[in-house]
């Protein structure tokens, strides 16, 4: 059984006070196996963000369903959905979403605090993460005292400390310079090799070239997908770039 399964997802937004409805997703189906690293790409307005919100259980589809470990997210009641997200999903955002009034350590601990975990357990989980992400010396600093790349490493630690089944990343390199982006992507590759399943939405072909598979969304549907196979990063980048050129015209990818 796949770790994540999207079945015939459709999403229509209807204005509260009248006006024309907008169909963001038409018919999206795919699966993600445990341990995969999948990137999602597409033009602005293609449906990437609505798709990510549905996969993150932040929104519900108009039709279709999402299964995570066989659990239908549509059937989880509203009063427990936040707990489900915290316990099963990790999130990495473009703008980091760190609280400036909390230290880096307390930002990382936040999901465990909300889950009522013991402080000794939190410290035990933090130590190996901080070493792996090279943020041990930053834990007592505040977000405004560290660089963008360091903030994103802290955000990754916060996503991983709950030991999630799936990490969802929304444009994680969007606010970083090229050096910090490369460092972040190396971290993602490393944690994926260790078995963490990752699904990343990105506009960057450079970022997507690190994934094992790339899904291309166009007009609310899966337009095409590429598998890395034996390709290196440069060859994967070229294939992604060629497919992106075809997206506006709807041409048939090779």
XYZ file of C-alpha atoms in Angstrom:
254
model
C 0.000 0.000 0.000
C 1.286 3.459 -0.919
C 2.086 5.861 1.918
C 0.125 8.676 0.247
C -2.633 8.272 -2.311
C -4.533 11.079 -4.036
C -7.658 9.833 -5.777
C -9.494 11.947 -8.379
C -9.064 15.202 -6.476
C -11.249 18.108 -7.513
C -11.346 21.518 -5.866
C -13.785 24.313 -6.696
C -13.727 27.629 -4.848
C -17.096 29.371 -4.692
C -17.156 33.036 -3.566
C -19.182 33.600 -0.402
C -21.056 36.574 -1.857
C -21.674 35.413 -5.397
C -19.452 35.639 -8.451
C -17.877 33.041 -10.660
C -16.557 29.815 -9.152
C -12.918 28.896 -9.732
C -11.905 25.297 -10.388
C -8.401 24.870 -8.975
C -8.125 21.076 -9.354
C -9.926 19.084 -12.025
C -8.901 15.454 -11.607
C -5.620 14.744 -9.811
C -4.535 11.210 -8.982
C -1.127 9.875 -7.940
C 0.580 7.833 -5.260
C 3.732 8.365 -3.214
C 5.602 5.368 -1.869
C 7.319 5.357 1.497
C 10.838 6.758 1.173
C 10.184 8.672 -2.059
C 11.272 12.247 -2.719
C 8.725 13.862 -5.030
C 8.719 17.403 -6.409
C 5.603 19.124 -7.760
C 5.979 21.812 -10.413
C 3.688 23.928 -12.572
C 2.952 27.472 -13.653
C 1.333 29.953 -11.275
C -2.364 29.127 -11.039
C -1.868 25.522 -12.105
C -3.239 24.135 -8.834
C -0.030 23.396 -6.898
C -0.991 25.343 -3.762
C -4.557 23.982 -3.535
C -3.131 20.495 -3.969
C -0.591 21.004 -1.191
C -3.253 22.415 1.136
C -5.420 19.339 0.583
C -2.507 16.935 1.108
C -1.664 18.828 4.308
C -5.253 18.444 5.564
C -5.524 22.243 5.675
C -8.372 22.140 3.159
C -10.818 19.508 1.960
C -11.399 18.580 -1.671
C -14.711 19.228 -3.410
C -14.504 15.648 -4.661
C -12.028 12.786 -4.381
C -9.998 11.784 -1.371
C -6.506 11.600 0.118
C -5.288 8.520 1.969
C -2.277 8.676 4.299
C -1.268 5.232 5.526
C -4.726 4.124 4.428
C -6.509 6.776 6.517
C -9.002 8.876 4.546
C -8.315 12.481 5.531
C -11.889 13.434 4.618
C -13.174 11.240 7.436
C -11.094 12.864 10.190
C -13.276 15.146 12.282
C -12.519 18.854 12.414
C -11.881 18.791 16.157
C -8.976 16.331 15.816
C -7.543 17.212 12.389
C -4.930 19.564 13.899
C -3.676 16.751 16.135
C -3.491 14.431 13.128
C -1.426 16.957 11.155
C 0.950 17.489 14.063
C 1.456 13.762 14.662
C 1.801 12.585 11.044
C 2.980 15.498 8.893
C 5.973 17.816 8.976
C 5.914 21.213 7.262
C 8.682 23.379 5.796
C 7.632 26.786 4.445
C 9.266 29.384 2.220
C 9.126 32.070 4.932
C 10.246 29.677 7.719
C 7.250 30.476 10.025
C 9.476 30.803 13.084
C 8.352 32.867 16.082
C 10.793 35.710 16.801
C 9.867 35.754 20.499
C 10.943 32.105 20.867
C 14.504 30.843 20.768
C 15.498 28.454 17.978
C 15.265 25.606 20.499
C 11.753 26.565 21.593
C 10.614 26.968 17.978
C 11.769 23.426 17.259
C 10.110 22.113 20.421
C 6.761 23.799 19.714
C 4.912 20.850 18.074
C 6.047 18.546 20.894
C 4.970 21.072 23.518
C 1.535 21.224 21.894
C 1.425 17.428 21.975
C 2.199 17.442 25.706
C 5.523 15.588 25.424
C 7.954 15.366 28.334
C 10.881 17.828 28.292
C 13.423 15.019 28.584
C 11.988 13.338 25.511
C 12.121 16.638 23.614
C 15.802 17.132 24.441
C 16.562 13.527 23.512
C 14.971 14.018 20.086
C 16.609 17.392 19.528
C 20.246 16.410 20.084
C 20.744 14.166 17.006
C 18.683 16.516 14.827
C 20.721 19.552 15.848
C 23.964 17.699 15.088
C 22.742 16.480 11.714
C 21.507 19.938 10.696
C 24.549 21.708 12.184
C 22.529 24.082 14.368
C 23.805 23.015 17.806
C 25.399 26.410 18.425
C 22.259 28.288 17.355
C 19.716 26.751 19.717
C 19.787 29.603 22.230
C 19.691 32.313 19.562
C 16.503 33.935 18.292
C 15.396 33.734 14.639
C 16.242 37.384 13.981
C 19.834 36.645 15.028
C 20.541 33.930 12.436
C 20.751 33.742 8.643
C 18.019 32.625 6.268
C 19.704 29.281 5.665
C 20.020 28.714 9.411
C 16.359 29.613 9.899
C 15.389 27.028 7.304
C 17.528 24.395 9.020
C 15.687 25.172 12.250
C 12.385 24.869 10.386
C 13.456 21.459 9.061
C 14.348 20.374 12.596
C 10.894 21.468 13.758
C 9.320 19.437 10.930
C 11.359 16.330 11.732
C 11.214 16.341 15.525
C 7.713 14.846 15.508
C 9.047 11.922 13.412
C 6.424 12.493 10.706
C 5.350 9.993 8.115
C 5.545 12.669 5.421
C 7.337 16.025 5.111
C 5.561 18.608 2.942
C 7.735 21.492 1.737
C 6.298 24.628 0.109
C 8.941 26.504 -1.932
C 11.580 25.775 0.748
C 14.399 27.483 -1.208
C 12.337 30.491 -2.311
C 13.731 32.903 0.294
C 17.331 31.660 0.170
C 20.382 32.632 -1.869
C 22.002 30.035 -4.134
C 24.527 28.831 -1.545
C 21.934 28.408 1.215
C 19.600 26.738 -1.308
C 22.245 24.183 -2.244
C 22.926 23.467 1.424
C 19.227 23.014 2.134
C 18.755 20.688 -0.837
C 21.710 18.628 0.343
C 19.986 18.303 3.730
C 16.767 17.170 2.056
C 18.680 14.583 0.010
C 20.408 13.335 3.151
C 17.251 12.911 5.205
C 15.546 11.261 2.231
C 18.393 8.745 1.946
C 17.780 7.972 5.614
C 14.204 7.016 4.740
C 12.175 10.218 5.181
C 9.417 10.660 2.608
C 9.360 14.187 1.162
C 6.930 15.989 -1.131
C 8.084 19.435 -2.246
C 6.271 22.119 -4.248
C 8.732 24.327 -6.102
C 9.168 26.688 -9.046
C 12.883 25.886 -9.155
C 14.112 23.323 -11.665
C 17.367 23.294 -9.720
C 15.526 22.244 -6.554
C 13.312 19.725 -8.362
C 16.354 18.091 -9.972
C 17.260 16.674 -6.550
C 13.998 14.722 -6.309
C 13.544 11.161 -7.460
C 10.341 12.031 -9.291
C 8.771 15.247 -10.543
C 5.021 15.730 -11.070
C 3.986 18.537 -13.410
C 0.577 20.116 -12.779
C -1.253 21.985 -15.545
C -4.827 23.303 -15.460
C -5.611 21.340 -12.320
C -4.394 17.984 -13.672
C -1.207 15.938 -13.668
C 0.284 16.847 -17.047
C 3.395 14.671 -16.923
C 5.881 13.073 -14.575
C 9.609 12.411 -14.748
C 11.532 9.717 -12.907
C 15.208 10.266 -12.115
C 16.344 6.734 -12.788
C 20.114 6.758 -13.242
C 20.298 10.460 -14.210
C 22.610 12.803 -12.340
C 21.416 16.236 -11.179
C 22.526 17.981 -14.388
C 20.714 15.577 -16.687
C 17.595 15.653 -14.508
C 17.703 19.466 -14.602
C 17.799 19.407 -18.417
C 14.801 17.065 -18.600
C 12.821 19.220 -16.165
C 13.704 22.375 -18.098
C 12.585 20.789 -21.384
C 9.252 19.769 -19.843
C 8.672 23.247 -18.373
C 9.077 24.741 -21.848
C 6.217 22.514 -23.053
C 3.867 23.356 -20.165
C 2.409 26.621 -21.582
C 1.660 25.060 -24.974
C 0.465 21.733 -23.605
C 2.830 19.881 -25.924
C 3.479 16.190 -25.526
C 6.631 15.587 -23.448
C 9.062 13.022 -24.746
